[in-house]
Amino acid sequence: MRGSLIRLIGGKTFAHGIHPPEAKDATRGLTIHQFPFAPLLIVPLSQHIGKPAVPVVAEGEEVSRGQRIAKPDGFMSVAIHAPASGIIRRIAPTPNINGKMEVGFFLEPYPASTQEVAEGIPLEASSASPEQIVEAIQAAGVVGLGGAGFPTHAKLRIPDGEYVDTLVINGAECEPYLTTDHRVMLEHPDDVMTGIPYLLRATGADRAIIAVEANKQDAADSLRLAIPKHAPLTVEVLPVKYPQGAEKMLITALLGREIPSGGLPVDVHAICVNVGTTAELGKLLPHGMGLQDRVITVGGPAIKKKGNYRIPIGTPLRFILETVGTEDDLSTVVMGGPMMGTTASSLDIPITKGSTGVIAFAEQETRRTSTRKQFPCIHCGYCLEACPIYLNPSQLGLHAEYGEHQVMADKHHLFDCFECGCCTFVCPSHIPLVQQFRIAKAAVRKARRSA
Amino acid sequence: MTALRKTLTIQSSPHISAAASVDSIMFNVVLALLPVCLFAVYEFGIAALLVLFTAVASCVITEHLLCRVSGHSTTVSDWSVVITGLLYGLVLPPSLPLWMVAAGGVIAVGVGKFLFGGLGCNPFNPALVGRAILQAAFPAAMTSWPDVSSQAFGSLPSSTLALPLTKPQFDGISAATPLANWKFNQVATDTADLFLGSVSGSTGETSALLILIGGIYLVARRMMSWQIPVAILATVALCSAVLHAIDSDRFAGPLFMMYSGGLMLGAVFMATDMVASPITHLGCIAYGVLIGLLVVVIRVWGGMPEGVMYAILIGNAASPHIDHWIQPRVYGTQRGVRL
């Protein structure tokens, strides 16, 4: 309803959604700084959706920064590069953010090394074929830097019989606290402009739209100034709303197209790529380099030296927090934003390619959300008005309470939920709705596997 | 640099939340009802104050005791039972004997709310359940209205303090409510009097203006569906306008219908009970139209002058079905309204 009204007066957005406190003021004005190397980097083989990479170096081997240390295992997999010059001490299991153990490189950087980056074979956007670009992106180890970790090259291979007319560059950054995309757009608009032609060529799209939320007007201005002459490229400023950075919501906001349930953006002839990923492509591909670090917002109430840092992949949380300093009553460390991010169970978990932020909360804030009194559902309907895909979270929540997970999946579109957390955010009864939906999805998947 | 040793709290996202909570919503409804209550006391004097106080006290004590007896921690602090008590008190005649008020309060919370499982589970608005049972048990007492002009603030109708199970004596001839006056005597009441509330009727049903102010406050704070009262009032206005145009002697005009009796309080505060009304906007409109139609049907063709209470109770009963039929269309799917 409100979405359609805003559309009527010319603003572009999607329907429903929420307005959480933006909490970006502390870091939005801070320039990106290079972060120091930790004494030990832990680089997992699986930092993306798909198959883990296969090591091509052995324990005890010396590697130089930017050197490929693992190769992709099939199409749904990407390469991994050394984030620093040093020595591979071990290749062993290490905890990841989801609480599981997975294999990773334990890389000890040489303290005296200049940490110069190894360059490879450059690729020109104007002369390369779509296949070459897709291969180069896979070889550069690039995955979606917006948090999902989906291999970017896999998105760019358009299925036979389909076509793409619009490339959407996602600079919405709707999660509170995060300012990495904001700083990248502001400080490195040229990298974004260099990256876009590769994506246009790979997908065959006629035009690209960079979508920026209105709280980053300066970033939109900086991008507009950097647009090359005659480039089929526009910058759109959207009203601020969460979860506008979700692929489905952004494409609906910009193009008014609805991705079918269970479908992909390509079904509506669009492809959506994160702006940070695009900038990284613009930085890496012309030099044939691989991904070895990324920009991360380190912030939240429990962080002392908040900022936007370029941090080597594999830097453990402990090193980051010790370097920036934390308040004494630190109690929760979130990887990603506070709406969809994951809390770390150990400080030995490293930064991976999909990490957008490290947000730390103190005891006080943690207690405010985790120990609130829960009331019964009073059918207020706030969750229905918040859900960007028009589910009925209240109804789903009632089924979840009775463990009717299959009913949720069969009759109430459980698997259309992408876990943005809007329902839980607004629920005045403090019912952990999206959390219950995660449990329900896991239960249904398990039942399907055993069936 | 000191080594960081911390016990980390892990939880599933989201890690932040909005400030609103059930008790704050309920408390705001109580706030929105206060002007209506104050006006009732101003208009009907100390009798109304005693009725309201007894109603709230009996509801709160009943809920507290039932929680304790069933081994739960008390749910009185979520304010919902205070709303029930206030609404229940506001729909009673101001001269009703207090023991009847207390008995109805126990039934409202005990039967209307607690038996079904407490907050969030009541299929009907508990205040109306209490009133409906009183209406059946004490039809004479429930339709004896003191005349508003003859009331001095401090004077107490002799019926108020009647002993339990005795037949109360009502002072003098009880005044006719505007609706009864129209139904049985074909006498219309001045619309301005109706709107401002200087007419006889239930304790809190008389001032449409203050009820609307309370409703607008809640809608502005997004704590009440505007669709329900608007749909009810529009339906009543439209139907009565059509009927009035057909035969203006037999059928009252839309303004009279909207501002008289319990319609305003019912449409704004009773029908909007979140638990007992549909959850979607479209469902709320369907629910409002249904209640509006029933109000007109009962008032015009029924045996009683007023039908808001039964209309809302039937609407409450229909709302789970409305919720079953009317579901939002999920993003990326074709299926819309399930019929």
mmCIF file of C-alpha atoms in Angstrom, chain A residues 48-362:
data_model
loop_
_atom_site.group_PDB
_atom_site.id
_atom_site.type_symbol
_atom_site.label_atom_id
_atom_site.label_comp_id
_atom_site.label_asym_id
_atom_site.label_seq_id
_atom_site.Cartn_x
_atom_site.Cartn_y
_atom_site.Cartn_z
ATOM 1 C CA HIS A 48 31.215 -19.337 -0.855
ATOM 2 C CA ILE A 49 28.034 -21.223 -1.635
ATOM 3 C CA GLY A 50 29.001 -24.383 -3.534
ATOM 4 C CA LYS A 51 31.918 -26.809 -3.365
ATOM 5 C CA PRO A 52 34.996 -25.962 -1.270
ATOM 6 C CA ALA A 53 38.150 -25.083 -3.232
ATOM 7 C CA VAL A 54 40.968 -27.633 -3.588
ATOM 8 C CA PRO A 55 44.387 -26.710 -2.140
ATOM 9 C CA VAL A 56 47.246 -26.395 -4.656
ATOM 10 C CA VAL A 57 49.934 -25.680 -2.048
ATOM 11 C CA ALA A 58 51.113 -27.967 0.733
ATOM 12 C CA GLU A 59 51.817 -27.477 4.414
ATOM 13 C CA GLY A 60 55.160 -25.785 4.984
ATOM 14 C CA GLU A 61 55.166 -24.167 1.536
ATOM 15 C CA GLU A 62 56.017 -20.506 1.080
ATOM 16 C CA VAL A 63 53.425 -18.382 -0.697
ATOM 17 C CA SER A 64 53.455 -14.821 -1.930
ATOM 18 C CA ARG A 65 50.573 -12.396 -1.530
ATOM 19 C CA GLY A 66 48.000 -12.799 -4.274
ATOM 20 C CA GLN A 67 49.281 -16.243 -5.278
ATOM 21 C CA ARG A 68 46.588 -18.827 -5.957
ATOM 22 C CA ILE A 69 46.585 -21.356 -3.103
ATOM 23 C CA ALA A 70 43.412 -23.291 -3.951
ATOM 24 C CA LYS A 71 41.658 -23.995 -7.245
ATOM 25 C CA PRO A 72 37.919 -24.193 -7.878
ATOM 26 C CA ASP A 73 36.306 -27.628 -7.680
ATOM 27 C CA GLY A 74 33.868 -27.537 -10.559
ATOM 28 C CA PHE A 75 31.720 -24.630 -11.776
ATOM 29 C CA MET A 76 30.031 -23.813 -8.420
ATOM 30 C CA SER A 77 33.325 -23.057 -6.730
ATOM 31 C CA VAL A 78 35.985 -20.346 -6.846
ATOM 32 C CA ALA A 79 39.759 -20.020 -6.416
ATOM 33 C CA ILE A 80 41.418 -18.791 -3.238
ATOM 34 C CA HIS A 81 44.484 -16.552 -3.111
ATOM 35 C CA ALA A 82 47.037 -15.934 -0.403
ATOM 36 C CA PRO A 83 46.094 -12.813 1.540
ATOM 37 C CA ALA A 84 49.729 -12.280 2.571
ATOM 38 C CA SER A 85 53.258 -13.414 1.771
ATOM 39 C CA GLY A 86 54.274 -16.005 4.295
ATOM 40 C CA ILE A 87 54.342 -19.668 5.046
ATOM 41 C CA ILE A 88 51.513 -22.215 5.174
ATOM 42 C CA ARG A 89 51.854 -23.705 8.635
ATOM 43 C CA ARG A 90 48.968 -26.125 8.527
ATOM 44 C CA ILE A 91 45.960 -27.129 6.469
ATOM 45 C CA ALA A 92 43.493 -28.186 9.146
ATOM 46 C CA PRO A 93 39.896 -27.841 10.351
ATOM 47 C CA THR A 94 38.903 -24.513 11.837
ATOM 48 C CA PRO A 95 35.572 -23.217 13.201
ATOM 49 C CA ASN A 96 33.445 -21.172 10.808
ATOM 50 C CA ILE A 97 30.782 -18.623 11.600
ATOM 51 C CA ASN A 98 27.960 -21.153 11.298
ATOM 52 C CA GLY A 99 29.394 -23.189 14.139
ATOM 53 C CA LYS A 100 30.764 -25.977 11.952
ATOM 54 C CA MET A 101 34.369 -27.051 11.456
ATOM 55 C CA GLU A 102 35.847 -26.810 7.983
ATOM 56 C CA VAL A 103 39.313 -27.058 6.486
ATOM 57 C CA GLY A 104 41.396 -23.925 6.103
ATOM 58 C CA PHE A 105 44.962 -22.711 5.537
ATOM 59 C CA PHE A 106 46.845 -21.467 8.586
ATOM 60 C CA LEU A 107 49.071 -18.836 7.003
ATOM 61 C CA GLU A 108 51.825 -17.092 8.932
ATOM 62 C CA PRO A 109 52.747 -13.827 7.187
ATOM 63 C CA TYR A 110 56.416 -12.803 7.053
ATOM 64 C CA PRO A 111 56.708 -9.722 9.233
ATOM 65 C CA ALA A 112 59.522 -8.271 7.125
ATOM 66 C CA SER A 113 57.864 -8.814 3.731
ATOM 67 C CA THR A 114 56.876 -5.794 1.644
ATOM 68 C CA GLN A 115 53.605 -7.641 0.916
ATOM 69 C CA GLU A 116 53.683 -6.722 -2.732
ATOM 70 C CA VAL A 117 50.888 -8.276 -4.737
ATOM 71 C CA ALA A 118 51.531 -10.768 -7.493
ATOM 72 C CA GLU A 119 49.885 -9.747 -10.769
ATOM 73 C CA GLY A 120 48.569 -12.097 -13.449
ATOM 74 C CA ILE A 121 47.360 -11.764 -17.005
ATOM 75 C CA PRO A 122 45.224 -8.654 -17.504
ATOM 76 C CA LEU A 123 41.808 -8.946 -19.125
ATOM 77 C CA GLU A 124 40.308 -6.122 -21.206
ATOM 78 C CA ALA A 125 36.545 -5.709 -20.902
ATOM 79 C CA SER A 126 36.255 -4.412 -24.466
ATOM 80 C CA SER A 127 37.941 -7.371 -26.161
ATOM 81 C CA ALA A 128 37.146 -10.322 -23.882
ATOM 82 C CA SER A 129 34.377 -12.784 -24.661
ATOM 83 C CA PRO A 130 31.625 -13.460 -22.083
ATOM 84 C CA GLU A 131 33.128 -16.910 -21.408
ATOM 85 C CA GLN A 132 36.575 -15.429 -20.794
ATOM 86 C CA ILE A 133 35.117 -12.947 -18.326
ATOM 87 C CA VAL A 134 33.191 -15.657 -16.463
ATOM 88 C CA GLU A 135 36.358 -17.764 -16.229
ATOM 89 C CA ALA A 136 38.472 -14.815 -15.136
ATOM 90 C CA ILE A 137 36.033 -13.936 -12.349
ATOM 91 C CA GLN A 138 36.047 -17.527 -11.131
ATOM 92 C CA ALA A 139 39.839 -17.566 -11.243
ATOM 93 C CA ALA A 140 39.965 -14.268 -9.325
ATOM 94 C CA GLY A 141 38.008 -15.956 -6.536
ATOM 95 C CA VAL A 142 35.290 -13.311 -6.516
ATOM 96 C CA VAL A 143 32.025 -14.064 -4.709
ATOM 97 C CA GLY A 144 29.170 -11.761 -3.734
ATOM 98 C CA LEU A 145 30.716 -9.381 -1.232
ATOM 99 C CA GLY A 146 27.299 -8.225 -0.021
ATOM 100 C CA GLY A 147 27.162 -11.118 2.391
ATOM 101 C CA ALA A 148 25.591 -14.067 0.586
ATOM 102 C CA GLY A 149 28.869 -15.406 -0.791
ATOM 103 C CA PHE A 150 27.287 -16.653 -4.022
ATOM 104 C CA PRO A 151 29.973 -17.161 -6.694
ATOM 105 C CA THR A 152 29.667 -14.097 -8.941
ATOM 106 C CA HIS A 153 30.676 -15.883 -12.151
ATOM 107 C CA ALA A 154 27.871 -18.438 -11.689
ATOM 108 C CA LYS A 155 25.345 -15.619 -11.650
ATOM 109 C CA LEU A 156 26.737 -14.187 -14.879
ATOM 110 C CA ARG A 157 26.378 -17.310 -16.987
ATOM 111 C CA ILE A 158 22.979 -16.737 -18.560
ATOM 112 C CA PRO A 159 21.067 -19.981 -19.261
ATOM 113 C CA ASP A 160 20.326 -20.778 -22.924
ATOM 114 C CA GLY A 161 17.123 -19.193 -24.148
ATOM 115 C CA GLU A 162 17.198 -16.481 -21.480
ATOM 116 C CA TYR A 163 18.365 -12.911 -21.887
ATOM 117 C CA VAL A 164 19.192 -10.034 -19.574
ATOM 118 C CA ASP A 165 18.288 -6.443 -20.362
ATOM 119 C CA THR A 166 19.244 -4.741 -17.110
ATOM 120 C CA LEU A 167 22.212 -5.041 -14.810
ATOM 121 C CA VAL A 168 21.390 -3.806 -11.320
ATOM 122 C CA ILE A 169 24.361 -2.701 -9.248
ATOM 123 C CA ASN A 170 23.309 -2.988 -5.618
ATOM 124 C CA GLY A 171 24.528 -0.064 -3.531
ATOM 125 C CA ALA A 172 21.485 0.001 -1.258
ATOM 126 C CA GLU A 173 23.360 -1.175 1.838
ATOM 127 C CA CYS A 174 20.157 -1.231 3.867
ATOM 128 C CA GLU A 175 21.568 -3.064 6.913
ATOM 129 C CA PRO A 176 22.072 -0.765 9.903
ATOM 130 C CA TYR A 177 25.668 0.036 10.964
ATOM 131 C CA LEU A 178 27.259 -1.035 7.661
ATOM 132 C CA THR A 179 29.039 1.648 5.620
ATOM 133 C CA THR A 180 31.453 -0.355 3.466
ATOM 134 C CA ASP A 181 29.583 0.001 0.172
ATOM 135 C CA HIS A 182 29.007 3.655 1.004
ATOM 136 C CA ARG A 183 32.743 4.313 1.396
ATOM 137 C CA VAL A 184 33.669 2.266 -1.665
ATOM 138 C CA MET A 185 31.207 4.214 -3.843
ATOM 139 C CA LEU A 186 32.441 7.499 -2.397
ATOM 140 C CA GLU A 187 36.174 6.808 -2.518
ATOM 141 C CA HIS A 188 36.509 4.434 -5.467
ATOM 142 C CA PRO A 189 33.811 5.313 -8.020
ATOM 143 C CA ASP A 190 36.364 4.646 -10.769
ATOM 144 C CA ASP A 191 36.734 1.013 -9.706
ATOM 145 C CA VAL A 192 32.946 0.647 -9.954
ATOM 146 C CA MET A 193 33.009 2.197 -13.450
ATOM 147 C CA THR A 194 35.828 -0.137 -14.492
ATOM 148 C CA GLY A 195 33.977 -3.175 -13.176
ATOM 149 C CA ILE A 196 30.621 -2.508 -14.838
ATOM 150 C CA PRO A 197 31.719 -3.080 -18.492
ATOM 151 C CA TYR A 198 32.890 -6.610 -17.599
ATOM 152 C CA LEU A 199 29.475 -7.400 -16.140
ATOM 153 C CA LEU A 200 27.599 -5.826 -19.056
ATOM 154 C CA ARG A 201 29.668 -7.792 -21.530
ATOM 155 C CA ALA A 202 29.341 -11.073 -19.648
ATOM 156 C CA THR A 203 25.549 -10.823 -19.305
ATOM 157 C CA GLY A 204 24.728 -9.035 -22.553
ATOM 158 C CA ALA A 205 22.655 -6.457 -20.667
ATOM 159 C CA ASP A 206 21.952 -3.181 -22.501
ATOM 160 C CA ARG A 207 22.118 -0.943 -19.481
ATOM 161 C CA ALA A 208 23.205 -0.786 -15.883
ATOM 162 C CA ILE A 209 21.486 0.942 -12.969
ATOM 163 C CA ILE A 210 23.357 1.671 -9.776
ATOM 164 C CA ALA A 211 20.857 1.773 -6.904
ATOM 165 C CA VAL A 212 21.799 3.854 -3.870
ATOM 166 C CA GLU A 213 19.619 4.648 -0.849
ATOM 167 C CA ALA A 214 18.941 8.293 -0.061
ATOM 168 C CA ASN A 215 21.093 8.232 3.075
ATOM 169 C CA LYS A 216 24.141 7.964 0.782
ATOM 170 C CA GLN A 217 23.499 10.971 -1.461
ATOM 171 C CA ASP A 218 27.202 11.877 -1.457
ATOM 172 C CA ALA A 219 28.040 8.410 -2.807
ATOM 173 C CA ALA A 220 25.440 8.803 -5.561
ATOM 174 C CA ASP A 221 26.926 12.204 -6.483
ATOM 175 C CA SER A 222 30.426 10.776 -6.588
ATOM 176 C CA LEU A 223 29.280 7.921 -8.854
ATOM 177 C CA ARG A 224 27.442 10.293 -11.185
ATOM 178 C CA LEU A 225 30.563 12.397 -11.637
ATOM 179 C CA ALA A 226 32.543 9.286 -12.500
ATOM 180 C CA ILE A 227 30.184 7.937 -15.198
ATOM 181 C CA PRO A 228 32.133 7.808 -18.493
ATOM 182 C CA LYS A 229 30.616 9.649 -21.462
ATOM 183 C CA HIS A 230 27.969 7.673 -23.418
ATOM 184 C CA ALA A 231 28.028 4.816 -20.896
ATOM 185 C CA PRO A 232 24.581 3.100 -20.687
ATOM 186 C CA LEU A 233 24.572 3.753 -16.997
ATOM 187 C CA THR A 234 22.349 5.605 -14.518
ATOM 188 C CA VAL A 235 22.421 6.136 -10.771
ATOM 189 C CA GLU A 236 19.054 5.895 -8.985
ATOM 190 C CA VAL A 237 18.531 7.210 -5.461
ATOM 191 C CA LEU A 238 15.889 5.169 -3.588
ATOM 192 C CA PRO A 239 14.052 6.020 -0.351
ATOM 193 C CA VAL A 240 15.687 4.392 2.691
ATOM 194 C CA LYS A 241 14.001 1.142 3.670
ATOM 195 C CA TYR A 242 15.061 -2.286 4.893
ATOM 196 C CA PRO A 243 15.464 -4.859 3.186
ATOM 197 C CA GLN A 244 15.888 -2.889 -0.042
ATOM 198 C CA GLY A 245 19.288 -4.469 -0.612
ATOM 199 C CA ALA A 246 17.671 -7.890 -1.007
ATOM 200 C CA GLU A 247 17.873 -8.879 -4.663
ATOM 201 C CA LYS A 248 14.118 -9.420 -5.049
ATOM 202 C CA MET A 249 13.183 -6.183 -3.336
ATOM 203 C CA LEU A 250 15.730 -4.113 -5.243
ATOM 204 C CA ILE A 251 14.648 -5.405 -8.645
ATOM 205 C CA THR A 252 10.997 -4.750 -7.770
ATOM 206 C CA ALA A 253 11.849 -1.272 -6.507
ATOM 207 C CA LEU A 254 13.820 -0.302 -9.604
ATOM 208 C CA LEU A 255 12.051 -2.123 -12.403
ATOM 209 C CA GLY A 256 8.614 -2.927 -10.976
ATOM 210 C CA ARG A 257 9.194 -6.609 -11.865
ATOM 211 C CA GLU A 258 8.418 -9.447 -9.507
ATOM 212 C CA ILE A 259 10.728 -12.454 -9.456
ATOM 213 C CA PRO A 260 8.567 -15.610 -9.488
ATOM 214 C CA SER A 261 8.479 -17.677 -6.322
ATOM 215 C CA GLY A 262 11.455 -20.020 -6.380
ATOM 216 C CA GLY A 263 12.875 -18.214 -9.415
ATOM 217 C CA LEU A 264 15.938 -16.099 -10.104
ATOM 218 C CA PRO A 265 16.416 -12.489 -11.267
ATOM 219 C CA VAL A 266 17.225 -13.782 -14.741
ATOM 220 C CA ASP A 267 13.570 -14.914 -15.002
ATOM 221 C CA VAL A 268 12.670 -11.225 -15.176
ATOM 222 C CA HIS A 269 15.672 -10.401 -17.364
ATOM 223 C CA ALA A 270 17.748 -8.777 -14.658
ATOM 224 C CA ILE A 271 20.986 -9.558 -12.863
ATOM 225 C CA CYS A 272 21.881 -8.013 -9.541
ATOM 226 C CA VAL A 273 25.495 -7.568 -8.403
ATOM 227 C CA ASN A 274 26.703 -5.895 -5.233
ATOM 228 C CA VAL A 275 28.529 -2.590 -5.771
ATOM 229 C CA GLY A 276 31.482 -3.675 -3.626
ATOM 230 C CA THR A 277 31.849 -6.792 -5.758
ATOM 231 C CA THR A 278 31.720 -4.645 -8.889
ATOM 232 C CA ALA A 279 34.434 -2.332 -7.556
ATOM 233 C CA GLU A 280 36.570 -5.329 -6.632
ATOM 234 C CA LEU A 281 36.212 -6.713 -10.175
ATOM 235 C CA GLY A 282 37.262 -3.323 -11.524
ATOM 236 C CA LYS A 283 40.320 -3.459 -9.306
ATOM 237 C CA LEU A 284 41.324 -7.074 -9.937
ATOM 238 C CA LEU A 285 40.491 -8.034 -13.540
ATOM 239 C CA PRO A 286 42.568 -5.376 -15.349
ATOM 240 C CA HIS A 287 45.625 -6.714 -13.469
ATOM 241 C CA GLY A 288 44.750 -10.384 -13.423
ATOM 242 C CA MET A 289 44.819 -10.414 -9.632
ATOM 243 C CA GLY A 290 42.920 -12.518 -7.100
ATOM 244 C CA LEU A 291 40.789 -11.413 -4.153
ATOM 245 C CA GLN A 292 42.892 -11.149 -0.998
ATOM 246 C CA ASP A 293 41.222 -8.551 1.165
ATOM 247 C CA ARG A 294 37.932 -6.688 1.429
ATOM 248 C CA VAL A 295 36.404 -3.573 3.015
ATOM 249 C CA ILE A 296 34.657 -4.200 6.327
ATOM 250 C CA THR A 297 32.856 -1.890 8.729
ATOM 251 C CA VAL A 298 34.009 -2.459 12.280
ATOM 252 C CA GLY A 299 31.474 -0.782 14.502
ATOM 253 C CA GLY A 300 28.724 -1.094 17.053
ATOM 254 C CA PRO A 301 28.416 0.259 20.577
ATOM 255 C CA ALA A 302 31.140 -1.975 22.044
ATOM 256 C CA ILE A 303 33.884 -0.974 19.547
ATOM 257 C CA LYS A 304 36.280 1.820 20.501
ATOM 258 C CA LYS A 305 38.042 2.706 17.222
ATOM 259 C CA LYS A 306 35.165 2.287 14.805
ATOM 260 C CA GLY A 307 35.903 2.531 11.121
ATOM 261 C CA ASN A 308 35.914 1.148 7.609
ATOM 262 C CA TYR A 309 38.948 -1.024 7.082
ATOM 263 C CA ARG A 310 40.432 -2.991 4.194
ATOM 264 C CA ILE A 311 41.108 -6.238 6.033
ATOM 265 C CA PRO A 312 43.020 -9.268 4.678
ATOM 266 C CA ILE A 313 40.805 -12.361 4.214
ATOM 267 C CA GLY A 314 41.502 -14.780 7.057
ATOM 268 C CA THR A 315 42.105 -12.180 9.766
ATOM 269 C CA PRO A 316 40.705 -13.653 12.997
ATOM 270 C CA LEU A 317 38.074 -11.672 14.882
ATOM 271 C CA ARG A 318 40.279 -11.613 17.951
ATOM 272 C CA PHE A 319 42.998 -9.709 16.100
ATOM 273 C CA ILE A 320 40.478 -7.185 14.747
ATOM 274 C CA LEU A 321 38.872 -6.566 18.124
ATOM 275 C CA GLU A 322 42.217 -6.302 19.899
ATOM 276 C CA THR A 323 43.471 -3.840 17.311
ATOM 277 C CA VAL A 324 40.466 -1.528 17.419
ATOM 278 C CA GLY A 325 39.777 -1.956 21.140
ATOM 279 C CA THR A 326 36.516 -3.002 22.776
ATOM 280 C CA GLU A 327 34.472 -1.959 25.777
ATOM 281 C CA ASP A 328 34.864 -4.125 28.858
ATOM 282 C CA ASP A 329 31.308 -5.433 28.758
ATOM 283 C CA LEU A 330 31.514 -6.702 25.170
ATOM 284 C CA SER A 331 29.107 -9.611 24.851
ATOM 285 C CA THR A 332 28.005 -10.175 21.235
ATOM 286 C CA VAL A 333 30.049 -10.024 18.036
ATOM 287 C CA VAL A 334 27.990 -10.039 14.852
ATOM 288 C CA MET A 335 29.496 -10.879 11.464
ATOM 289 C CA GLY A 336 27.495 -8.879 8.938
ATOM 290 C CA GLY A 337 24.725 -6.468 9.826
ATOM 291 C CA PRO A 338 22.496 -6.655 12.898
ATOM 292 C CA MET A 339 19.404 -7.699 10.916
ATOM 293 C CA MET A 340 20.768 -10.736 9.083
ATOM 294 C CA GLY A 341 24.276 -11.201 10.448
ATOM 295 C CA THR A 342 25.501 -14.171 12.459
ATOM 296 C CA THR A 343 26.891 -14.014 15.980
ATOM 297 C CA ALA A 344 30.365 -15.409 16.428
ATOM 298 C CA SER A 345 30.720 -18.300 18.850
ATOM 299 C CA SER A 346 34.483 -17.946 18.981
ATOM 300 C CA LEU A 347 36.927 -15.119 18.401
ATOM 301 C CA ASP A 348 39.137 -17.477 16.388
ATOM 302 C CA ILE A 349 36.684 -17.311 13.494
ATOM 303 C CA PRO A 350 38.248 -15.448 10.556
ATOM 304 C CA ILE A 351 36.976 -12.801 8.177
ATOM 305 C CA THR A 352 35.881 -14.378 4.901
ATOM 306 C CA LYS A 353 34.971 -13.002 1.487
ATOM 307 C CA GLY A 354 31.329 -12.597 2.482
ATOM 308 C CA SER A 355 31.961 -10.638 5.688
ATOM 309 C CA THR A 356 30.514 -7.135 5.403
ATOM 310 C CA GLY A 357 30.897 -5.995 8.957
ATOM 311 C CA VAL A 358 32.033 -6.830 12.442
ATOM 312 C CA ILE A 359 29.488 -5.275 14.775
ATOM 313 C CA ALA A 360 30.002 -5.641 18.514
ATOM 314 C CA PHE A 361 27.366 -5.077 21.156
ATOM 315 C CA ALA A 362 27.814 -4.640 24.881
#
